[in-house]
PDB file of C-alpha atoms in Angstrom:
ATOM      1  CA  UNK A 419     -20.843 -27.206 -39.253  1.00  0.00           C
ATOM      2  CA  UNK A 420     -20.155 -30.351 -37.226  1.00  0.00           C
ATOM      3  CA  UNK A 421     -16.503 -30.277 -38.188  1.00  0.00           C
ATOM      4  CA  UNK A 422     -16.260 -26.642 -37.047  1.00  0.00           C
ATOM      5  CA  UNK A 423     -17.793 -27.500 -33.672  1.00  0.00           C
ATOM      6  CA  UNK A 424     -15.434 -30.424 -33.204  1.00  0.00           C
ATOM      7  CA  UNK A 425     -12.510 -28.233 -34.172  1.00  0.00           C
ATOM      8  CA  UNK A 426     -13.478 -25.613 -31.566  1.00  0.00           C
ATOM      9  CA  UNK A 427     -13.801 -28.313 -28.903  1.00  0.00           C
ATOM     10  CA  UNK A 428     -10.138 -29.142 -29.340  1.00  0.00           C
ATOM     11  CA  UNK A 429      -8.854 -25.591 -29.568  1.00  0.00           C
ATOM     12  CA  UNK A 430      -6.387 -24.847 -26.762  1.00  0.00           C
ATOM     13  CA  UNK A 431      -7.659 -22.635 -23.954  1.00  0.00           C
ATOM     14  CA  UNK A 432      -6.140 -19.130 -24.010  1.00  0.00           C
ATOM     15  CA  UNK A 433      -3.358 -18.757 -21.492  1.00  0.00           C
ATOM     16  CA  UNK A 434      -4.432 -16.782 -18.408  1.00  0.00           C
ATOM     17  CA  UNK A 435      -3.008 -13.296 -18.242  1.00  0.00           C
ATOM     18  CA  UNK A 436      -0.251 -12.910 -15.665  1.00  0.00           C
ATOM     19  CA  UNK A 437      -0.515 -10.593 -12.667  1.00  0.00           C
ATOM     20  CA  UNK A 438       2.340  -8.522 -14.082  1.00  0.00           C
ATOM     21  CA  UNK A 439       0.541  -8.082 -17.409  1.00  0.00           C
ATOM     22  CA  UNK A 440      -2.675  -7.189 -15.588  1.00  0.00           C
ATOM     23  CA  UNK A 441      -0.832  -4.577 -13.542  1.00  0.00           C
ATOM     24  CA  UNK A 442       0.710  -3.100 -16.665  1.00  0.00           C
ATOM     25  CA  UNK A 443      -2.608  -2.975 -18.502  1.00  0.00           C
ATOM     26  CA  UNK A 444      -4.338  -1.501 -15.453  1.00  0.00           C
ATOM     27  CA  UNK A 445      -1.838   1.355 -15.132  1.00  0.00           C
ATOM     28  CA  UNK A 446      -2.158   2.148 -18.840  1.00  0.00           C
ATOM     29  CA  UNK A 447      -5.969   2.096 -18.594  1.00  0.00           C
ATOM     30  CA  UNK A 448      -5.977   4.274 -15.470  1.00  0.00           C
ATOM     31  CA  UNK A 449      -3.770   6.748 -17.303  1.00  0.00           C
ATOM     32  CA  UNK A 450      -6.205   6.841 -20.216  1.00  0.00           C
ATOM     33  CA  UNK A 451      -9.003   7.478 -17.709  1.00  0.00           C
ATOM     34  CA  UNK A 452      -7.120  10.473 -16.297  1.00  0.00           C
ATOM     35  CA  UNK A 453      -6.452   8.838 -12.911  1.00  0.00           C
ATOM     36  CA  UNK A 454      -2.692   9.000 -13.553  1.00  0.00           C
ATOM     37  CA  UNK A 455      -0.644  11.335 -15.697  1.00  0.00           C
ATOM     38  CA  UNK A 456       1.930  10.136 -18.187  1.00  0.00           C
ATOM     39  CA  UNK A 457       4.941  10.839 -15.980  1.00  0.00           C
ATOM     40  CA  UNK A 458       3.510   8.946 -12.995  1.00  0.00           C
ATOM     41  CA  UNK A 459       2.404   6.136 -15.261  1.00  0.00           C
ATOM     42  CA  UNK A 460       5.865   5.737 -16.766  1.00  0.00           C
ATOM     43  CA  UNK A 461       7.477   5.675 -13.305  1.00  0.00           C
ATOM     44  CA  UNK A 462       5.076   2.990 -12.086  1.00  0.00           C
ATOM     45  CA  UNK A 463       5.424   0.861 -15.210  1.00  0.00           C
ATOM     46  CA  UNK A 464       9.224   1.012 -14.950  1.00  0.00           C
ATOM     47  CA  UNK A 465       9.035  -0.278 -11.371  1.00  0.00           C
ATOM     48  CA  UNK A 466       6.787  -3.312 -11.868  1.00  0.00           C
ATOM     49  CA  UNK A 467       8.632  -6.318 -10.441  1.00  0.00           C
ATOM     50  CA  UNK A 468       8.249  -9.192  -7.994  1.00  0.00           C
ATOM     51  CA  UNK A 469       8.013  -6.758  -5.065  1.00  0.00           C
ATOM     52  CA  UNK A 470       5.409  -4.495  -6.624  1.00  0.00           C
ATOM     53  CA  UNK A 471       2.853  -6.623  -8.505  1.00  0.00           C
ATOM     54  CA  UNK A 472      -0.062  -7.560  -6.209  1.00  0.00           C
ATOM     55  CA  UNK A 473      -0.769 -11.274  -6.156  1.00  0.00           C
ATOM     56  CA  UNK A 474      -4.496 -10.599  -5.689  1.00  0.00           C
ATOM     57  CA  UNK A 475      -4.827  -8.212  -8.616  1.00  0.00           C
ATOM     58  CA  UNK A 476      -6.713 -10.801 -10.671  1.00  0.00           C
ATOM     59  CA  UNK A 477      -9.016 -12.072  -7.910  1.00  0.00           C
ATOM     60  CA  UNK A 478      -9.809  -9.491  -5.241  1.00  0.00           C
ATOM     61  CA  UNK A 479     -10.431  -6.659  -7.661  1.00  0.00           C
ATOM     62  CA  UNK A 480     -13.246  -8.705  -9.221  1.00  0.00           C
ATOM     63  CA  UNK A 481     -15.042  -8.398  -5.875  1.00  0.00           C
ATOM     64  CA  UNK A 482     -15.270  -4.608  -6.210  1.00  0.00           C
ATOM     65  CA  UNK A 483     -18.481  -3.398  -4.527  1.00  0.00           C
ATOM     66  CA  UNK A 484     -18.501   0.360  -5.159  1.00  0.00           C
ATOM     67  CA  UNK A 485     -17.066   2.964  -7.498  1.00  0.00           C
ATOM     68  CA  UNK A 486     -15.088   4.753  -4.761  1.00  0.00           C
ATOM     69  CA  UNK A 487     -12.950   2.251  -2.833  1.00  0.00           C
ATOM     70  CA  UNK A 488     -10.047   3.063  -0.566  1.00  0.00           C
ATOM     71  CA  UNK A 489      -6.851   1.144  -1.369  1.00  0.00           C
ATOM     72  CA  UNK A 490      -4.674   1.100   1.732  1.00  0.00           C
ATOM     73  CA  UNK A 491      -1.163  -0.237   2.196  1.00  0.00           C
ATOM     74  CA  UNK A 492       0.884  -0.419   5.401  1.00  0.00           C
ATOM     75  CA  UNK A 493       4.614  -0.853   4.783  1.00  0.00           C
ATOM     76  CA  UNK A 494       6.214  -1.604   8.151  1.00  0.00           C
ATOM     77  CA  UNK A 495       9.869  -1.919   9.124  1.00  0.00           C
ATOM     78  CA  UNK A 496      10.848  -5.383  10.399  1.00  0.00           C
ATOM     79  CA  UNK A 497      14.583  -4.842  10.869  1.00  0.00           C
ATOM     80  CA  UNK A 498      16.650  -6.104  13.781  1.00  0.00           C
ATOM     81  CA  UNK A 499      16.350  -2.824  15.678  1.00  0.00           C
ATOM     82  CA  UNK A 500      12.678  -3.643  16.311  1.00  0.00           C
ATOM     83  CA  UNK A 501      13.464  -6.929  18.056  1.00  0.00           C
ATOM     84  CA  UNK A 502      11.332  -7.134  21.185  1.00  0.00           C
ATOM     85  CA  UNK A 503       8.529  -5.083  19.597  1.00  0.00           C
ATOM     86  CA  UNK A 504       6.970  -7.921  17.584  1.00  0.00           C
ATOM     87  CA  UNK A 505       3.941  -8.422  19.839  1.00  0.00           C
ATOM     88  CA  UNK A 506       3.407  -4.682  20.088  1.00  0.00           C
ATOM     89  CA  UNK A 507       3.423  -4.166  16.324  1.00  0.00           C
ATOM     90  CA  UNK A 508       1.199  -7.173  15.612  1.00  0.00           C
ATOM     91  CA  UNK A 509      -1.324  -5.977  18.186  1.00  0.00           C
ATOM     92  CA  UNK A 510      -1.300  -2.434  16.783  1.00  0.00           C
ATOM     93  CA  UNK A 511      -1.797  -3.721  13.225  1.00  0.00           C
ATOM     94  CA  UNK A 512      -4.704  -5.918  14.320  1.00  0.00           C
ATOM     95  CA  UNK A 513      -6.291  -2.996  16.153  1.00  0.00           C
ATOM     96  CA  UNK A 514      -5.975  -0.892  13.017  1.00  0.00           C
ATOM     97  CA  UNK A 515      -7.718  -3.548  10.936  1.00  0.00           C
ATOM     98  CA  UNK A 516     -10.417  -3.683  13.621  1.00  0.00           C
ATOM     99  CA  UNK A 517     -10.889   0.083  13.285  1.00  0.00           C
ATOM    100  CA  UNK A 518     -11.282  -0.274   9.529  1.00  0.00           C
ATOM    101  CA  UNK A 519     -13.850  -3.057   9.920  1.00  0.00           C
ATOM    102  CA  UNK A 520     -15.890  -0.883  12.281  1.00  0.00           C
ATOM    103  CA  UNK A 521     -15.590   2.020   9.856  1.00  0.00           C
ATOM    104  CA  UNK A 522     -16.871  -0.108   6.986  1.00  0.00           C
ATOM    105  CA  UNK A 523     -19.810  -1.382   9.024  1.00  0.00           C
ATOM    106  CA  UNK A 524     -20.716   2.163  10.069  1.00  0.00           C
ATOM    107  CA  UNK A 525     -20.223   4.059   6.802  1.00  0.00           C
ATOM    108  CA  UNK A 526     -20.260   1.435   4.056  1.00  0.00           C
ATOM    109  CA  UNK A 527     -16.850   2.597   2.849  1.00  0.00           C
ATOM    110  CA  UNK A 528     -15.240  -0.132   0.759  1.00  0.00           C
ATOM    111  CA  UNK A 529     -11.602  -0.750   1.661  1.00  0.00           C
ATOM    112  CA  UNK A 530      -8.851  -2.975   0.362  1.00  0.00           C
ATOM    113  CA  UNK A 531      -5.863  -3.431   2.668  1.00  0.00           C
ATOM    114  CA  UNK A 532      -2.333  -4.778   2.205  1.00  0.00           C
ATOM    115  CA  UNK A 533       0.349  -5.171   4.892  1.00  0.00           C
ATOM    116  CA  UNK A 534       4.005  -5.574   3.924  1.00  0.00           C
ATOM    117  CA  UNK A 535       7.101  -5.830   6.108  1.00  0.00           C
ATOM    118  CA  UNK A 536      10.557  -4.871   4.926  1.00  0.00           C
ATOM    119  CA  UNK A 537      14.161  -5.607   5.863  1.00  0.00           C
ATOM    120  CA  UNK A 538      17.167  -6.994   4.043  1.00  0.00           C
ATOM    121  CA  UNK A 539      18.266 -10.311   5.531  1.00  0.00           C
ATOM    122  CA  UNK A 540      20.763 -11.202   2.845  1.00  0.00           C
ATOM    123  CA  UNK A 541      18.336 -13.383   0.901  1.00  0.00           C
ATOM    124  CA  UNK A 542      17.802 -10.976  -1.983  1.00  0.00           C
ATOM    125  CA  UNK A 543      14.177 -10.431  -0.923  1.00  0.00           C
ATOM    126  CA  UNK A 544      13.747  -7.285   1.145  1.00  0.00           C
ATOM    127  CA  UNK A 545       9.946  -7.069   1.103  1.00  0.00           C
ATOM    128  CA  UNK A 546       7.624  -9.758   2.416  1.00  0.00           C
ATOM    129  CA  UNK A 547       3.868  -9.567   2.008  1.00  0.00           C
ATOM    130  CA  UNK A 548       2.070 -10.414   5.236  1.00  0.00           C
ATOM    131  CA  UNK A 549      -1.310 -10.034   3.545  1.00  0.00           C
ATOM    132  CA  UNK A 550      -1.846  -8.838  -0.001  1.00  0.00           C
ATOM    133  CA  UNK A 551      -4.766  -6.608  -0.952  1.00  0.00           C
ATOM    134  CA  UNK A 552      -8.022  -7.997   0.381  1.00  0.00           C
ATOM    135  CA  UNK A 553     -11.307  -6.518   1.572  1.00  0.00           C
ATOM    136  CA  UNK A 554     -10.911  -5.469   5.205  1.00  0.00           C
ATOM    137  CA  UNK A 555     -13.957  -7.494   6.225  1.00  0.00           C
ATOM    138  CA  UNK A 556     -12.162 -10.648   5.051  1.00  0.00           C
ATOM    139  CA  UNK A 557      -8.986  -9.928   6.982  1.00  0.00           C
ATOM    140  CA  UNK A 558      -7.859 -12.455   9.607  1.00  0.00           C
ATOM    141  CA  UNK A 559      -5.939 -11.305  12.655  1.00  0.00           C
ATOM    142  CA  UNK A 560      -2.179 -11.522  12.423  1.00  0.00           C
ATOM    143  CA  UNK A 561      -0.104 -13.587  14.831  1.00  0.00           C
ATOM    144  CA  UNK A 562       3.481 -13.331  15.994  1.00  0.00           C
ATOM    145  CA  UNK A 563       4.366 -15.855  13.289  1.00  0.00           C
ATOM    146  CA  UNK A 564       3.418 -13.268  10.645  1.00  0.00           C
ATOM    147  CA  UNK A 565       5.933 -10.652  11.753  1.00  0.00           C
ATOM    148  CA  UNK A 566       9.578 -11.450  12.516  1.00  0.00           C
ATOM    149  CA  UNK A 567      12.461  -8.995  12.945  1.00  0.00           C
ATOM    150  CA  UNK A 568      15.998  -9.172  11.536  1.00  0.00           C
ATOM    151  CA  UNK A 569      18.237  -7.487   8.998  1.00  0.00           C
ATOM    152  CA  UNK A 570      19.012  -4.033   7.636  1.00  0.00           C
ATOM    153  CA  UNK A 571      16.850  -1.113   6.455  1.00  0.00           C
ATOM    154  CA  UNK A 572      16.166  -0.614   2.710  1.00  0.00           C
ATOM    155  CA  UNK A 573      13.857   2.311   3.464  1.00  0.00           C
ATOM    156  CA  UNK A 574      14.100   4.052   0.099  1.00  0.00           C
ATOM    157  CA  UNK A 575      13.553   0.876  -1.923  1.00  0.00           C
ATOM    158  CA  UNK A 576      10.656  -0.230   0.283  1.00  0.00           C
ATOM    159  CA  UNK A 577       8.974   3.168  -0.048  1.00  0.00           C
ATOM    160  CA  UNK A 578       9.050   3.196  -3.842  1.00  0.00           C
ATOM    161  CA  UNK A 579       8.043  -0.452  -4.121  1.00  0.00           C
ATOM    162  CA  UNK A 580       5.261  -0.244  -1.545  1.00  0.00           C
ATOM    163  CA  UNK A 581       3.716   2.768  -3.261  1.00  0.00           C
ATOM    164  CA  UNK A 582       4.011   1.111  -6.664  1.00  0.00           C
ATOM    165  CA  UNK A 583       2.161  -1.945  -5.361  1.00  0.00           C
ATOM    166  CA  UNK A 584      -0.626   0.254  -3.990  1.00  0.00           C
ATOM    167  CA  UNK A 585      -0.978   2.208  -7.198  1.00  0.00           C
ATOM    168  CA  UNK A 586      -0.984  -0.923  -9.375  1.00  0.00           C
ATOM    169  CA  UNK A 587      -3.848  -2.401  -7.379  1.00  0.00           C
ATOM    170  CA  UNK A 588      -5.735   0.895  -7.293  1.00  0.00           C
ATOM    171  CA  UNK A 589      -5.384   1.257 -11.048  1.00  0.00           C
ATOM    172  CA  UNK A 590      -6.794  -2.238 -11.581  1.00  0.00           C
ATOM    173  CA  UNK A 591     -10.120  -1.267  -9.996  1.00  0.00           C
ATOM    174  CA  UNK A 592     -10.924   0.939 -12.995  1.00  0.00           C
ATOM    175  CA  UNK A 593     -11.431  -2.134 -15.153  1.00  0.00           C
ATOM    176  CA  UNK A 594     -14.293  -3.151 -12.849  1.00  0.00           C
ATOM    177  CA  UNK A 595     -16.084   0.182 -12.664  1.00  0.00           C
ATOM    178  CA  UNK A 596     -14.266   2.282 -10.084  1.00  0.00           C
ATOM    179  CA  UNK A 597     -14.264   5.998 -10.811  1.00  0.00           C
ATOM    180  CA  UNK A 598     -12.961   7.574  -7.602  1.00  0.00           C
ATOM    181  CA  UNK A 599     -10.433   5.246  -6.031  1.00  0.00           C
ATOM    182  CA  UNK A 600      -8.148   6.697  -3.365  1.00  0.00           C
ATOM    183  CA  UNK A 601      -4.727   5.190  -2.619  1.00  0.00           C
ATOM    184  CA  UNK A 602      -3.076   5.697   0.768  1.00  0.00           C
ATOM    185  CA  UNK A 603       0.327   4.167   1.541  1.00  0.00           C
ATOM    186  CA  UNK A 604       1.951   4.574   4.941  1.00  0.00           C
ATOM    187  CA  UNK A 605       5.607   3.849   5.682  1.00  0.00           C
ATOM    188  CA  UNK A 606       6.512   3.016   9.299  1.00  0.00           C
ATOM    189  CA  UNK A 607      10.177   2.786  10.312  1.00  0.00           C
ATOM    190  CA  UNK A 608      12.481   3.118  13.301  1.00  0.00           C
ATOM    191  CA  UNK A 609      15.689   3.398  11.285  1.00  0.00           C
ATOM    192  CA  UNK A 610      17.102   5.503   8.488  1.00  0.00           C
ATOM    193  CA  UNK A 611      18.067   3.810   5.247  1.00  0.00           C
ATOM    194  CA  UNK A 612      21.251   1.751   5.298  1.00  0.00           C
ATOM    195  CA  UNK A 613      20.635  -0.784   2.558  1.00  0.00           C
ATOM    196  CA  UNK A 614      18.835   0.615  -0.514  1.00  0.00           C
ATOM    197  CA  UNK A 615      19.868   0.739  -4.128  1.00  0.00           C
ATOM    198  CA  UNK A 616      17.947   4.007  -4.441  1.00  0.00           C
ATOM    199  CA  UNK A 617      18.518   7.339  -2.710  1.00  0.00           C
ATOM    200  CA  UNK A 618      16.176   9.764  -0.928  1.00  0.00           C
ATOM    201  CA  UNK A 619      16.383  11.934  -4.051  1.00  0.00           C
ATOM    202  CA  UNK A 620      15.154   8.976  -6.124  1.00  0.00           C
ATOM    203  CA  UNK A 621      12.143   8.607  -3.815  1.00  0.00           C
ATOM    204  CA  UNK A 622      11.430  12.341  -4.020  1.00  0.00           C
ATOM    205  CA  UNK A 623      11.644  12.239  -7.817  1.00  0.00           C
ATOM    206  CA  UNK A 624       9.280   9.256  -7.867  1.00  0.00           C
ATOM    207  CA  UNK A 625       6.753  11.119  -5.702  1.00  0.00           C
ATOM    208  CA  UNK A 626       6.793  14.502  -7.455  1.00  0.00           C
ATOM    209  CA  UNK A 627       3.984  13.823  -9.915  1.00  0.00           C
ATOM    210  CA  UNK A 628       2.045  11.439  -7.683  1.00  0.00           C
ATOM    211  CA  UNK A 629       1.930  14.130  -5.002  1.00  0.00           C
ATOM    212  CA  UNK A 630      -0.024  16.365  -7.380  1.00  0.00           C
ATOM    213  CA  UNK A 631      -2.851  13.819  -7.476  1.00  0.00           C
ATOM    214  CA  UNK A 632      -5.547  14.663  -4.853  1.00  0.00           C
ATOM    215  CA  UNK A 633      -6.618  11.033  -4.402  1.00  0.00           C
ATOM    216  CA  UNK A 634      -3.054   9.916  -3.609  1.00  0.00           C
ATOM    217  CA  UNK A 635      -1.390   9.949  -0.184  1.00  0.00           C
ATOM    218  CA  UNK A 636       2.097   8.880   0.852  1.00  0.00           C
ATOM    219  CA  UNK A 637       2.399   9.089   4.656  1.00  0.00           C
ATOM    220  CA  UNK A 638       5.395   8.548   6.920  1.00  0.00           C
ATOM    221  CA  UNK A 639       5.756   7.527  10.571  1.00  0.00           C
ATOM    222  CA  UNK A 640       9.191   7.800  12.161  1.00  0.00           C
ATOM    223  CA  UNK A 641       9.575   5.804  15.368  1.00  0.00           C
ATOM    224  CA  UNK A 642      12.096   6.881  17.985  1.00  0.00           C
ATOM    225  CA  UNK A 643      14.415   9.805  18.596  1.00  0.00           C
ATOM    226  CA  UNK A 644      15.738  10.776  15.164  1.00  0.00           C
ATOM    227  CA  UNK A 645      15.384  13.803  12.824  1.00  0.00           C
ATOM    228  CA  UNK A 646      12.541  12.091  10.973  1.00  0.00           C
ATOM    229  CA  UNK A 647      10.979  15.266   9.652  1.00  0.00           C
ATOM    230  CA  UNK A 648      14.140  16.076   7.684  1.00  0.00           C
ATOM    231  CA  UNK A 649      14.506  12.467   6.488  1.00  0.00           C
ATOM    232  CA  UNK A 650      10.904  12.236   5.285  1.00  0.00           C
ATOM    233  CA  UNK A 651      10.996  15.611   3.566  1.00  0.00           C
ATOM    234  CA  UNK A 652      14.213  14.668   1.769  1.00  0.00           C
ATOM    235  CA  UNK A 653      12.266  11.678   0.417  1.00  0.00           C
ATOM    236  CA  UNK A 654       9.451  13.871  -0.891  1.00  0.00           C
ATOM    237  CA  UNK A 655       6.778  13.328   1.775  1.00  0.00           C
ATOM    238  CA  UNK A 656       4.477  16.332   2.057  1.00  0.00           C
ATOM    239  CA  UNK A 657       3.594  18.566   4.996  1.00  0.00           C
ATOM    240  CA  UNK A 658       0.891  17.051   7.162  1.00  0.00           C
ATOM    241  CA  UNK A 659       1.836  13.545   6.070  1.00  0.00           C
ATOM    242  CA  UNK A 660       4.742  13.048   8.503  1.00  0.00           C
ATOM    243  CA  UNK A 661       4.553  12.187  12.199  1.00  0.00           C
ATOM    244  CA  UNK A 662       7.064  11.003  14.786  1.00  0.00           C
ATOM    245  CA  UNK A 663       6.321   8.876  17.838  1.00  0.00           C
ATOM    246  CA  UNK A 664       8.258   7.460  20.766  1.00  0.00           C
ATOM    247  CA  UNK A 665       9.693   3.986  20.393  1.00  0.00           C
ATOM    248  CA  UNK A 666       7.333   2.547  22.983  1.00  0.00           C
ATOM    249  CA  UNK A 667       4.227   0.410  22.947  1.00  0.00           C
ATOM    250  CA  UNK A 668       2.164   3.543  23.506  1.00  0.00           C
ATOM    251  CA  UNK A 669       3.923   5.444  20.722  1.00  0.00           C
ATOM    252  CA  UNK A 670       3.476   2.693  18.134  1.00  0.00           C
ATOM    253  CA  UNK A 671      -0.175   2.175  19.102  1.00  0.00           C
ATOM    254  CA  UNK A 672      -0.813   5.926  18.813  1.00  0.00           C
ATOM    255  CA  UNK A 673       0.791   6.043  15.363  1.00  0.00           C
ATOM    256  CA  UNK A 674      -1.450   3.338  13.949  1.00  0.00           C
ATOM    257  CA  UNK A 675      -4.534   4.739  15.687  1.00  0.00           C
ATOM    258  CA  UNK A 676      -3.718   8.083  14.076  1.00  0.00           C
ATOM    259  CA  UNK A 677      -3.477   6.342  10.714  1.00  0.00           C
ATOM    260  CA  UNK A 678      -6.899   4.715  11.013  1.00  0.00           C
ATOM    261  CA  UNK A 679      -8.555   7.904  12.273  1.00  0.00           C
ATOM    262  CA  UNK A 680      -6.987   9.904   9.437  1.00  0.00           C
ATOM    263  CA  UNK A 681      -8.256   7.389   6.874  1.00  0.00           C
ATOM    264  CA  UNK A 682     -11.704   7.673   8.466  1.00  0.00           C
ATOM    265  CA  UNK A 683     -11.601  11.484   8.314  1.00  0.00           C
ATOM    266  CA  UNK A 684     -10.539  11.402   4.669  1.00  0.00           C
ATOM    267  CA  UNK A 685     -13.300   8.937   3.794  1.00  0.00           C
ATOM    268  CA  UNK A 686     -15.922  11.064   5.534  1.00  0.00           C
ATOM    269  CA  UNK A 687     -14.807  14.157   3.635  1.00  0.00           C
ATOM    270  CA  UNK A 688     -14.899  12.298   0.332  1.00  0.00           C
ATOM    271  CA  UNK A 689     -18.334  10.804   1.000  1.00  0.00           C
ATOM    272  CA  UNK A 690     -19.610  14.285   1.862  1.00  0.00           C
ATOM    273  CA  UNK A 691     -18.387  15.575  -1.491  1.00  0.00           C
ATOM    274  CA  UNK A 692     -15.628  17.671   0.038  1.00  0.00           C
ATOM    275  CA  UNK A 693     -12.276  17.989  -1.744  1.00  0.00           C
ATOM    276  CA  UNK A 694      -9.352  15.871  -0.559  1.00  0.00           C
ATOM    277  CA  UNK A 695      -5.662  16.538  -0.954  1.00  0.00           C
ATOM    278  CA  UNK A 696      -2.421  14.619  -1.201  1.00  0.00           C
ATOM    279  CA  UNK A 697      -1.091  16.640   1.752  1.00  0.00           C
ATOM    280  CA  UNK A 698      -2.406  17.246   5.283  1.00  0.00           C
ATOM    281  CA  UNK A 699      -3.385  13.606   5.708  1.00  0.00           C
ATOM    282  CA  UNK A 700      -2.919  13.220   9.463  1.00  0.00           C
ATOM    283  CA  UNK A 701      -5.839  14.714  11.338  1.00  0.00           C
ATOM    284  CA  UNK A 702      -3.745  15.577  14.404  1.00  0.00           C
ATOM    285  CA  UNK A 703      -0.516  14.505  16.080  1.00  0.00           C
ATOM    286  CA  UNK A 704      -0.144  11.742  18.648  1.00  0.00           C
TER     287      UNK A 704
END
């Protein structure tokens, strides 16, 4: 007996599971639970990479408080065409987080939030995580140092990767008791794609099955004078999930205020036991 105890004392500790492995296992488990179908699951698993695996998947998800969290991701353009708008965007993002904190305090709705900026600056890394998924109440205000503009627009790649990251984190909550997680990813851009490996048709194909899932939302905000409705629809975004705003401080602030109010409306409907849908996300237009 003593020799067995001594032997166990010197056994090597099991290697911790990687975030990528956790994401993979979470998606498979969420599929088994009926949260994802096989086609969506396969698309997400095929797209797990350095841009799409949440760094907090093994820590934040352990802090799950309820069975029906909201998993929210803001994927915001940071290309050179937004130079001069840095302060405006940072302020609007901070105001949105403030809205979510007030919402949580008022309704008790649990929310995880991630903010990612995207642009290709020739470094091989076109997505940069400003803050990975964390409870909104633990969020610290962003500063101008967190959001810099430069580079080209990999809109299609950023859309697929941002949604994959959201879904991977949402799937991981099932291992800790979630039963009704909702995932909402919003893409905000002022420029059409000019730097992706993937096409609008690839994005649309990626979204086909996910868009059939009531608890899933992919939303799109086009900033400035451009045929954004046609662009977003070619990418597979659904009716009621697309808005356009002026490229002004007021327009950008309105877009993010609309996002937070739409999340609040969706949460209220869900808490009241009303059905939700993958379309018709925005409660009104700015």
